[in-house]
Structures are given as structure tokens and as C-alpha cells.
Short mmCIF file of C-alpha atoms and ligand atoms in Angstrom, two decimals:
data_model
loop_
_atom_site.label_atom_id
_atom_site.label_comp_id
_atom_site.label_asym_id
_atom_site.label_seq_id
_atom_site.Cartn_x
_atom_site.Cartn_y
_atom_site.Cartn_z
CA MET A 1 111.29 -1.74 -22.19
CA ALA A 2 111.69 -5.16 -20.56
CA ALA A 3 112.51 -8.29 -22.56
CA ALA A 4 109.58 -10.68 -23.12
CA ASN A 5 109.55 -13.90 -21.04
CA GLN A 6 112.08 -12.46 -18.60
CA GLU A 7 111.18 -13.52 -15.03
CA PRO A 8 110.19 -10.25 -13.39
CA VAL A 9 111.88 -8.79 -10.36
CA LEU A 10 109.16 -8.87 -7.69
CA ILE A 11 108.65 -5.78 -5.57
CA LEU A 12 106.99 -6.74 -2.30
CA GLY A 13 105.03 -3.64 -1.24
CA GLY A 14 103.86 -0.82 -3.49
CA GLY A 15 104.55 2.12 -1.17
CA LEU A 16 107.15 4.79 -1.73
CA MET A 17 110.23 2.52 -1.75
CA GLY A 18 108.51 -0.14 -3.84
CA LEU A 19 107.50 2.39 -6.49
CA ALA A 20 110.86 4.15 -6.48
CA LEU A 21 112.69 0.81 -6.93
CA ALA A 22 110.25 -0.44 -9.56
CA HIS A 23 110.77 2.74 -11.55
CA GLN A 24 114.59 2.56 -11.48
CA LEU A 25 114.67 -1.16 -12.32
CA ALA A 26 112.23 -0.77 -15.20
CA ARG A 27 114.25 2.16 -16.56
CA ARG A 28 117.26 -0.19 -16.66
CA GLY A 29 115.33 -2.68 -18.79
CA GLU A 30 114.11 -5.12 -16.12
CA ALA A 31 110.64 -6.67 -16.11
CA VAL A 32 109.08 -5.66 -12.79
CA LEU A 33 105.95 -6.80 -10.95
CA VAL A 34 104.75 -4.87 -7.89
CA LEU A 35 102.74 -6.85 -5.33
CA SER A 36 100.82 -4.34 -3.25
CA ARG A 37 98.46 -5.15 -0.40
CA ARG A 38 96.89 -1.73 0.03
CA ARG A 39 98.13 1.30 -1.81
CA SER A 40 96.30 3.71 0.48
CA GLU A 41 97.95 2.50 3.70
CA ALA A 42 101.44 3.35 2.46
CA ALA A 43 103.31 5.89 4.58
CA GLY A 44 104.28 7.42 1.24
CA PHE A 45 100.76 8.89 1.15
CA VAL A 46 100.82 9.84 4.83
CA ALA A 47 104.10 11.75 5.11
CA ALA A 48 104.51 15.51 5.24
CA GLY A 49 107.10 15.31 2.48
CA MET A 50 109.84 17.28 4.21
CA LEU A 51 113.29 16.88 2.69
CA ALA A 52 115.05 17.71 5.89
CA PRO A 53 118.37 16.05 6.76
CA HIS A 54 119.52 19.25 8.48
CA ALA A 55 116.26 20.40 10.06
CA GLU A 56 115.75 16.91 11.47
CA GLY A 57 119.13 17.21 13.21
CA LEU A 58 120.46 13.97 11.74
CA SER A 59 124.04 12.93 12.41
CA GLY A 60 126.70 10.43 11.32
CA ASP A 61 125.96 8.03 8.47
CA LEU A 62 122.29 8.97 8.41
CA LEU A 63 123.12 12.63 7.83
CA ALA A 64 125.52 11.61 5.04
CA LEU A 65 122.85 9.41 3.44
CA GLY A 66 120.27 12.19 3.74
CA GLN A 67 122.59 14.77 2.23
CA ALA A 68 123.48 12.41 -0.63
CA SER A 69 119.79 11.89 -1.33
CA LEU A 70 118.95 15.59 -1.09
CA THR A 71 121.57 16.29 -3.75
CA ARG A 72 120.02 13.68 -6.04
CA ILE A 73 116.40 14.74 -5.60
CA PRO A 74 116.15 17.44 -8.31
CA ALA A 75 117.40 15.06 -11.04
CA TRP A 76 115.32 12.17 -9.67
CA VAL A 77 112.17 14.31 -9.64
CA ALA A 78 112.90 15.63 -13.13
CA GLN A 79 113.14 12.02 -14.35
CA ILE A 80 109.81 11.08 -12.74
CA GLU A 81 108.14 14.20 -14.12
CA THR A 82 109.43 13.50 -17.64
CA ASP A 83 108.47 9.82 -17.51
CA SER A 84 105.00 10.46 -16.05
CA GLY A 85 104.05 13.80 -17.56
CA LEU A 86 102.99 14.81 -14.04
CA ARG A 87 104.42 17.32 -11.55
CA CYS A 88 105.73 16.12 -8.20
CA GLY A 89 105.40 19.36 -6.24
CA LEU A 90 109.06 19.77 -5.30
CA ARG A 91 109.62 23.04 -3.38
CA PRO A 92 113.14 23.97 -2.33
CA CYS A 93 111.63 26.41 0.14
CA GLY A 94 114.01 26.06 3.09
CA ILE A 95 113.10 25.00 6.62
CA VAL A 96 113.23 27.10 9.78
CA VAL A 97 113.78 25.39 13.15
CA PRO A 98 112.76 27.69 16.04
CA PHE A 99 114.26 27.53 19.56
CA SER A 100 113.41 29.06 22.92
CA SER A 101 116.97 30.33 23.36
CA ALA A 102 120.17 31.00 21.45
CA ALA A 103 121.91 28.37 23.58
CA ALA A 104 119.43 25.69 22.48
CA ARG A 105 119.94 26.78 18.89
CA ASP A 106 123.71 26.57 19.08
CA ALA A 107 123.55 23.08 20.64
CA TYR A 108 121.47 21.66 17.77
CA PRO A 109 123.35 18.77 16.08
CA THR A 110 123.26 20.34 12.61
CA ALA A 111 123.68 23.98 13.72
CA ALA A 112 126.85 24.31 11.63
CA TRP A 113 124.84 23.63 8.45
CA GLY A 114 122.30 26.38 9.05
CA GLU A 115 122.06 30.16 9.28
CA ALA A 116 121.65 31.35 12.88
CA LEU A 117 118.64 33.62 13.43
CA ASP A 118 117.79 35.87 16.37
CA ARG A 119 114.20 36.84 17.20
CA ARG A 120 114.17 39.57 14.57
CA GLY A 121 115.56 37.22 11.90
CA LEU A 122 112.99 34.63 12.88
CA GLU A 123 110.16 37.13 12.44
CA GLN A 124 111.51 38.05 9.01
CA GLU A 125 111.63 34.42 7.88
CA VAL A 126 108.32 33.44 9.49
CA PRO A 127 106.01 36.45 9.89
CA GLY A 128 103.51 35.70 12.66
CA ILE A 129 105.67 33.13 14.49
CA GLY A 130 104.59 32.55 18.11
CA PRO A 131 106.07 34.78 20.86
CA SER A 132 107.88 32.01 22.76
CA TRP A 133 110.53 31.48 20.09
CA GLN A 134 113.66 33.56 20.55
CA ALA A 135 116.10 32.08 18.05
CA GLY A 136 116.19 29.89 14.98
CA LEU A 137 118.16 28.05 12.35
CA LEU A 138 117.39 28.50 8.69
CA PHE A 139 118.31 25.52 6.54
CA ALA A 140 117.88 27.01 3.07
CA GLN A 141 119.04 23.77 1.44
CA ASP A 142 116.17 21.69 2.92
CA GLY A 143 112.71 21.67 1.35
CA GLN A 144 109.61 19.63 0.69
CA ILE A 145 107.74 17.63 -1.92
CA ASP A 146 103.98 17.06 -2.23
CA ASN A 147 104.15 13.31 -1.70
CA ARG A 148 100.48 12.81 -0.81
CA ARG A 149 98.89 14.53 -3.79
CA GLN A 150 101.62 14.45 -6.44
CA LEU A 151 104.82 12.40 -6.01
CA MET A 152 103.19 9.02 -5.34
CA ARG A 153 100.85 9.33 -8.31
CA ALA A 154 103.59 10.56 -10.60
CA LEU A 155 105.79 7.62 -9.57
CA GLU A 156 102.98 5.15 -10.26
CA ARG A 157 102.40 6.73 -13.66
CA ALA A 158 106.13 6.70 -14.45
CA CYS A 159 106.25 3.00 -13.54
CA VAL A 160 103.35 2.21 -15.85
CA GLU A 161 104.98 4.14 -18.68
CA TRP A 162 108.09 1.94 -18.26
CA GLY A 163 106.03 -1.25 -18.39
CA VAL A 164 105.87 -2.13 -14.67
CA SER A 165 103.00 -4.50 -13.82
CA PHE A 166 100.94 -4.10 -10.66
CA GLN A 167 98.90 -6.55 -8.62
CA GLU A 168 96.97 -4.32 -6.23
CA GLY A 169 95.11 -5.92 -3.33
CA THR A 170 97.68 -8.72 -3.18
CA GLN A 171 99.14 -9.76 0.15
CA VAL A 172 102.47 -11.53 0.16
CA LEU A 173 102.07 -14.29 2.74
CA GLY A 174 105.52 -15.86 2.78
CA LEU A 175 108.87 -16.46 1.14
CA GLU A 176 109.95 -19.87 -0.17
CA ARG A 177 113.68 -20.68 -0.04
CA ASN A 178 115.61 -23.41 -1.79
CA GLY A 179 117.97 -25.87 -0.10
CA ALA A 180 120.74 -23.26 -0.02
CA GLY A 181 118.43 -20.76 1.68
CA ALA A 182 118.03 -18.54 -1.39
CA LEU A 183 114.72 -17.13 -2.55
CA GLN A 184 112.89 -19.32 -5.04
CA ALA A 185 109.23 -18.21 -4.80
CA VAL A 186 106.76 -16.05 -2.94
CA HIS A 187 103.34 -17.14 -1.74
CA LEU A 188 100.50 -14.68 -1.93
CA ARG A 189 96.76 -14.17 -1.76
CA ASN A 190 95.38 -12.04 -4.57
CA ALA A 191 92.52 -9.54 -4.51
CA GLU A 192 90.01 -12.30 -5.38
CA GLY A 193 91.19 -14.31 -2.37
CA ASP A 194 93.03 -16.97 -4.37
CA ALA A 195 96.32 -18.38 -3.09
CA GLN A 196 99.20 -18.27 -5.57
CA ARG A 197 102.85 -19.28 -5.76
CA LEU A 198 105.05 -17.06 -7.89
CA PRO A 199 108.55 -18.37 -8.71
CA ALA A 200 111.11 -15.62 -8.13
CA GLN A 201 114.86 -15.53 -7.81
CA ARG A 202 115.04 -11.76 -7.38
CA ALA A 203 112.79 -9.61 -5.21
CA VAL A 204 112.90 -6.43 -3.15
CA LEU A 205 111.32 -6.31 0.29
CA ALA A 206 109.64 -2.90 0.54
CA CYS A 207 106.82 -3.56 2.99
CA GLY A 208 107.53 -0.52 5.17
CA ALA A 209 106.35 -0.84 8.78
CA TRP A 210 105.05 -4.36 8.03
CA SER A 211 108.42 -5.73 6.82
CA ALA A 212 109.13 -7.92 9.86
CA GLN A 213 105.87 -9.78 9.25
CA LEU A 214 107.54 -11.33 6.20
CA LEU A 215 111.08 -11.52 7.54
CA PRO A 216 111.10 -11.65 11.35
CA GLU A 217 114.90 -11.26 11.43
CA LEU A 218 114.43 -7.60 10.51
CA PRO A 219 114.24 -5.19 13.47
CA VAL A 220 111.47 -3.01 12.01
CA VAL A 221 108.60 -1.77 14.18
CA PRO A 222 105.75 0.66 13.45
CA VAL A 223 105.75 4.18 14.86
CA LYS A 224 102.35 5.70 14.32
CA GLY A 225 101.98 9.31 13.20
CA GLN A 226 98.82 11.43 13.07
CA MET A 227 98.52 14.38 10.71
CA LEU A 228 96.06 17.08 9.71
CA SER A 229 95.83 19.84 7.14
CA LEU A 230 94.44 23.39 7.13
CA GLN A 231 93.70 25.70 4.24
CA GLY A 232 95.70 28.91 4.59
CA PRO A 233 95.96 31.90 2.28
CA ARG A 234 98.06 31.06 -0.74
CA GLN A 235 101.38 32.61 0.30
CA ALA A 236 100.91 32.94 4.04
CA LEU A 237 103.99 30.89 4.86
CA GLY A 238 107.07 30.72 2.65
CA ARG A 239 109.18 28.31 4.71
CA VAL A 240 108.50 25.02 6.45
CA ILE A 241 108.54 25.49 10.27
CA PHE A 242 109.98 22.50 12.09
CA GLY A 243 109.10 22.86 15.76
CA PRO A 244 109.62 20.33 18.53
CA GLY A 245 106.77 17.82 18.24
CA THR A 246 104.96 19.73 15.47
CA TYR A 247 105.87 20.99 12.04
CA LEU A 248 104.00 23.10 9.49
CA VAL A 249 104.53 22.42 5.80
CA PRO A 250 103.00 24.97 3.40
CA ARG A 251 102.13 23.62 -0.04
CA GLU A 252 102.13 25.86 -3.08
CA ASP A 253 98.33 26.37 -2.98
CA GLY A 254 98.29 27.41 0.69
CA LEU A 255 97.37 24.00 2.09
CA LEU A 256 99.20 23.67 5.40
CA VAL A 257 100.19 20.11 6.27
CA VAL A 258 100.63 19.69 10.02
CA GLY A 259 102.46 16.81 11.62
CA ALA A 260 103.02 14.70 13.47
CA THR A 261 102.60 12.56 16.53
CA SER A 262 105.20 9.87 17.17
CA GLU A 263 103.54 6.93 18.91
CA ALA A 264 105.76 3.88 19.23
CA GLU A 265 103.46 2.34 21.82
CA ALA A 266 100.44 2.42 19.47
CA GLY A 267 101.64 -0.54 17.38
CA PHE A 268 99.39 -0.93 14.32
CA SER A 269 96.30 0.55 16.03
CA GLU A 270 94.33 2.42 13.41
CA GLY A 271 92.61 5.77 13.70
CA LEU A 272 92.90 9.24 15.16
CA THR A 273 92.99 9.90 18.90
CA PRO A 274 91.86 13.00 20.81
CA ALA A 275 95.28 13.25 22.50
CA GLY A 276 97.10 13.11 19.15
CA GLN A 277 94.89 15.74 17.56
CA ARG A 278 95.18 17.96 20.65
CA GLN A 279 98.98 17.78 20.41
CA LEU A 280 98.85 19.00 16.82
CA GLN A 281 96.40 21.82 17.64
CA GLN A 282 98.63 23.02 20.50
CA GLY A 283 101.67 22.85 18.23
CA ILE A 284 99.92 25.04 15.63
CA ALA A 285 98.97 27.61 18.28
CA ASN A 286 102.57 27.70 19.56
CA LEU A 287 104.25 27.97 16.19
CA LEU A 288 101.90 30.15 14.17
CA PRO A 289 98.94 31.41 16.26
CA GLU A 290 96.97 32.83 13.31
CA ALA A 291 96.87 29.38 11.66
CA ALA A 292 94.75 28.06 14.53
CA GLN A 293 91.85 29.94 12.84
CA TRP A 294 92.36 28.45 9.37
CA PRO A 295 89.73 25.94 8.27
CA PRO A 296 90.62 22.27 8.79
CA MET A 297 90.70 20.09 5.67
CA GLU A 298 91.74 16.48 6.38
CA ARG A 299 93.01 14.33 9.23
CA TRP A 300 94.90 11.08 8.68
CA TRP A 301 97.47 8.72 10.15
CA GLY A 302 100.04 6.11 9.17
CA PHE A 303 102.96 4.00 10.30
CA ARG A 304 106.66 4.80 10.02
CA PRO A 305 108.98 1.80 9.63
CA CYS A 306 111.44 2.28 12.49
CA THR A 307 114.70 0.43 13.27
CA PRO A 308 116.79 0.54 16.49
CA ASP A 309 119.01 3.37 15.18
CA GLU A 310 116.24 4.95 13.05
CA GLY A 311 118.27 4.35 9.88
CA PRO A 312 117.08 2.22 6.95
CA LEU A 313 117.97 -1.37 6.05
CA LEU A 314 119.41 -1.30 2.54
CA GLY A 315 120.72 -3.81 0.03
CA ALA A 316 121.43 -7.50 0.45
CA GLY A 317 119.62 -9.14 3.37
CA PRO A 318 119.52 -12.49 5.14
CA VAL A 319 117.91 -14.28 2.16
CA PRO A 320 120.03 -14.40 -1.02
CA GLY A 321 117.93 -13.04 -3.88
CA LEU A 322 115.89 -10.76 -1.60
CA TRP A 323 117.14 -7.17 -1.37
CA LEU A 324 116.00 -4.77 1.31
CA ALA A 325 114.61 -1.25 0.99
CA THR A 326 112.89 -0.65 4.29
CA GLY A 327 113.15 0.86 7.78
CA HIS A 328 113.32 4.51 6.67
CA HIS A 329 111.37 5.69 9.70
CA ARG A 330 110.72 9.47 9.52
CA ASN A 331 112.95 10.22 6.52
CA GLY A 332 111.73 7.90 3.79
CA VAL A 333 110.62 10.63 1.41
CA LEU A 334 114.02 12.26 1.70
CA LEU A 335 115.81 8.93 1.27
CA ALA A 336 113.76 7.49 -1.61
CA ALA A 337 116.05 8.84 -4.32
CA ILE A 338 119.28 7.38 -2.94
CA THR A 339 117.58 4.17 -1.85
CA ALA A 340 116.24 3.47 -5.32
CA GLU A 341 119.56 4.26 -6.95
CA LEU A 342 121.80 2.23 -4.65
CA VAL A 343 119.57 -0.80 -4.17
CA ALA A 344 118.76 -1.05 -7.89
CA ALA A 345 122.48 -0.84 -8.70
CA GLN A 346 123.38 -3.53 -6.18
CA LEU A 347 120.58 -5.83 -7.33
CA LEU A 348 121.73 -5.53 -10.94
CA GLY A 349 125.38 -5.99 -10.05
CA GLU A 350 126.32 -2.54 -11.34
CA GLY A 351 129.51 -0.99 -10.04
CA LEU A 352 129.14 1.56 -7.25
CA GLU A 353 131.45 4.46 -6.47
CA PRO A 354 133.46 3.77 -3.28
CA ALA A 355 131.50 6.45 -1.39
CA GLU A 356 128.21 4.87 -2.46
CA ALA A 357 129.35 1.36 -1.54
CA GLN A 358 130.38 2.72 1.86
CA LEU A 359 126.94 4.28 2.39
CA LEU A 360 125.22 1.03 1.47
CA ALA A 361 127.48 -0.90 3.84
CA ALA A 362 126.64 1.51 6.67
CA PHE A 363 122.98 0.49 6.39
CA ARG A 364 123.35 -3.27 6.29
CA TRP A 365 120.43 -5.09 7.90
CA ASP A 366 122.65 -6.90 10.45
CA ARG A 367 124.57 -3.88 11.76
CA PHE A 368 122.84 -4.17 15.14
CA GLN A 369 124.39 -7.55 15.84
CA PRO A 370 127.63 -7.08 17.84
CA SER A 371 129.69 -9.40 15.60
CA THR A 372 128.89 -7.48 12.41
CA ARG A 373 129.16 -3.93 13.75
CA HIS A 374 131.99 -1.90 12.21
CA THR A 375 132.58 -4.48 9.48
C1 LIG B 1 103.10 10.74 9.86
C2 LIG B 1 104.31 10.56 8.99
C3 LIG B 1 105.01 11.67 8.55
C4 LIG B 1 106.16 11.49 7.77
N1 LIG B 1 106.80 12.61 7.30
C5 LIG B 1 107.92 12.45 6.55
C6 LIG B 1 108.58 13.59 6.03
O1 LIG B 1 108.15 14.73 6.22
N2 LIG B 1 109.73 13.40 5.31
C7 LIG B 1 110.22 12.15 5.07
O2 LIG B 1 111.27 12.04 4.43
N3 LIG B 1 109.57 11.04 5.50
C8 LIG B 1 108.44 11.17 6.23
N4 LIG B 1 107.79 10.06 6.70
C9 LIG B 1 108.39 8.74 6.48
C10 LIG B 1 108.04 8.12 5.13
O3 LIG B 1 106.69 8.30 4.83
C11 LIG B 1 108.37 6.63 5.19
O4 LIG B 1 109.68 6.42 5.67
C12 LIG B 1 108.26 6.00 3.81
O5 LIG B 1 107.01 6.27 3.23
C13 LIG B 1 108.46 4.50 3.89
O6 LIG B 1 108.26 3.97 2.61
P1 LIG B 1 108.01 2.41 2.41
O7 LIG B 1 107.81 2.17 0.99
O8 LIG B 1 109.08 1.69 3.15
O9 LIG B 1 106.67 2.12 3.24
P2 LIG B 1 105.19 2.48 2.84
O10 LIG B 1 105.15 3.74 2.04
O11 LIG B 1 104.41 2.43 4.10
O12 LIG B 1 104.74 1.29 1.89
C14 LIG B 1 104.66 -0.02 2.35
C15 LIG B 1 103.63 -0.75 1.50
O13 LIG B 1 103.83 -2.16 1.66
C16 LIG B 1 102.60 -2.78 1.60
N5 LIG B 1 102.68 -4.08 2.25
C17 LIG B 1 102.97 -4.33 3.55
N6 LIG B 1 102.98 -5.64 3.79
C18 LIG B 1 102.68 -6.25 2.60
C19 LIG B 1 102.54 -7.62 2.21
N7 LIG B 1 102.72 -8.63 3.07
N8 LIG B 1 102.22 -7.86 0.92
C20 LIG B 1 102.06 -6.86 0.02
N9 LIG B 1 102.18 -5.56 0.36
C21 LIG B 1 102.49 -5.25 1.64
C22 LIG B 1 101.64 -1.84 2.30
O14 LIG B 1 100.32 -2.06 1.85
C23 LIG B 1 102.18 -0.47 1.91
O15 LIG B 1 101.45 0.07 0.85
C24 LIG B 1 106.61 10.20 7.44
C25 LIG B 1 105.87 9.08 7.84
C26 LIG B 1 104.72 9.25 8.61
C27 LIG B 1 103.92 8.04 9.01
#
């Protein structure tokens, strides 16, 4: 538990990264205060929860980061479940990526990590798969977690158990720097509409798609995604199906989470669109025709925090005292475990293994600037 009178580490944004960081910092004895504008708008509640470094076809440093996080997820989830007393809905169920030809399958960036399937193998893994798919890759090591209904709540509960304080409905308006440019306070407006100044020498920026509103140097833009869910029979689908443009994620109770559009041009425009919903319906009919008859449950949308290379911005940033945990685009659920571990360790000045320090360095915020690339 945190020492009394210790100035808390401020977490700016109470979405998935904010909660994951708050939890790890509190576990290490830090006082932590989460400033959260709107819990429900967090992409952490929107995501499909796939843990899919291989099915997503990642490469280079991002694949390495995803694989490192995937390895850590079972222990991370066990910790959250023990701390919260709640289940997170982790399912190491494997993910199947279908292709229209064996050639397309063999050209997939992560093909070497998966098991090659022909049409017959595809039908065995995904009974009822649409007729246009002739080949597939099974990534048995990938999986899913029920972020929307379980993980986010369990993380919040785990934070509370470790003494984390929350100010919900609080918008951080700006950062105040001292003469040397380091963080010395944040300015905010609380849920009652009052302006406040909170002194802070240590904070984590975890504002997701909205991060550049607080720190315009960060190249983070929103990429909107629309989702829907259907209620299927309990064990109709054993594996996640990751098709081009649409994926189907079967939860334990038969709920089928269907995603997702990828709309960079939509900015922060709220709401569902007919074109987006049509894309998802067509994707369902292509991937698993029988599911087109299953009753619809919910429809929702959210904003992925995207960077120029679609990798996150991690660790120290342009403002001393303000660490970054943002820009995770379409893999934030996967990357939450490693993000929380590495950023918390760097913030607290803990030693990192060389491989971990290398990963953190690969996701520096200024890697897009020519003078800092490859440093
Ligand atoms: C449709 C969709 C599907 C996805 N599917 C997957 C998937 O299957 N697998 C996967 O790994 N990832 C997936 N993702 C990505 C994942 O959800 C995100 O990368 C991750 O949630 C980002 O976490 P975050 O904490 O950075 O942002 P968020 O979870 O969005 O949280 C940001 C929070 O910051 C708050 N905030 C913003 N500005 C301020 C401010 N000024 N003051 C105070 N608070 C503020 C917001 O209110 C929000 O609650 C998906 C995302 C979307 C949108």
C-alpha cells in the first residue's frame, strides 16, 4: 500500500493503458491517482480483445513486442484476477486466418509461425466456414480476452484493491512545465466543472486516441472502428476467425463479437454508419454464413490511437516527468501487459533486461524524426 503524503503519480486517462499502469505502479507501492474524462469512451471497452500478434501479420519490432506481451499475458491476467477476485475471460483458443488461395496463405508475413491448412483442414478448424476460402493459417498460440465485459472491470477493481484513487469525469486540460521544461503540474476541469491545478512531477500520458490534444508533438490520430455482436449457440465456434476486413471472436457463452471497420478519415465523428454496418454484415456472410441468422445483440464504435508506423509510443517523452503509454492502434489489448511492465519499470528507475530496454527503445516517441531513427 502507498505511503501517506506521497505525491501521487498521475495517470492521465483511465482507459486500458491507464488502468494497467495504475495497477502495476500501485502494486510497487506508489500512490496513484487516475484522471479519467469518460470511462465509457475508452477503446479498452470497444476492442474485440484478440491477442493476435501472428494473426494480425505483424512484423519487425512490433511482432517482437507483441510476442513478448503474449508470453506475459497469462501471469498478468492471473495477477489481476487474484487482486480483483474477478475473472478476465482469457481464452487461449487459437486464431484461424482464411485465404482464397494457398499462394496468398504462404505469402502472409507470419506464415512461418502458423500451421498451414488446406480447405479440408479449414473446415475441420471452422465448421461452416464460407465456400470462398481455400486455405488457412492456424495460429494456436494466439487467443482472446473478454475486455469489454471482464478485463476492464477486473483491472479497475484490482486498482481499487491496491489503493488507486480515481477522479472520473475529469478532463485534463493542459500540462504545466517548469523553467527547465519538466512537468510540474496538470490543469484540469473536474466533474462538477471546477478548474483545478494539481502539482505533479511524475505522470503517465495514457489518453489513447486523444493523446495529441494534450501533447501536440505526438503523432497520434484516431482510427474509428465499428463493431457489433450476435448471440450464437454456446460452442458454435471454437476458434477466432480473422478474415480480411472482418473478424469473428466467439466468447465462452456463445456471444460472437464482430469487428471491425477501420476509418481513418472519420476523425472523432461519433456513431454508427450504414456503410460500416453493411461491411460487417457482408463479412459475417462471407466468413460464417450461418451466423448471419443469429440474433444481433449490440452495436458500438470507438477510436484506435494510431501512429505513423502503427506501433505504440512508450516510455520517456518530450516532457521530463511525463511518461508515455499510448499509440497502440489495433493491438492495445495484446500490448497492455508489456506496456504496463516496461513503462512502470522505467518510471520507477528499475533495471530492465537488455532485451526489454531494446524493446522500449524501439518504441520511442521521436523515432519518426530522421535524426533520431536507428539511435
Ligand atoms: C474497434 C476496435 C477494435 C479493437 N480490437 C482490438 C483487438 O482485438 N485486440 C487488441 O489488442 N486491440 C484492439 N483494439 C485496440 C485497443 O482497444 C486500443 O489500442 C487500446 O484500448 C488503447 O488503450 P488506451 O488506454 O491507450 O486508450 P483508451 O482505452 O481509448 O483510453 C483512453 C482514455 O483516455 C481518456 N482521456 C482522453 N483524453 C483525456 C483528457 N484530456 N483527460 C482525461 N482523460 C482523457 C478517455 O476518456 C479514455 O477513457 C481495438 C480498438 C478498436 C477501436
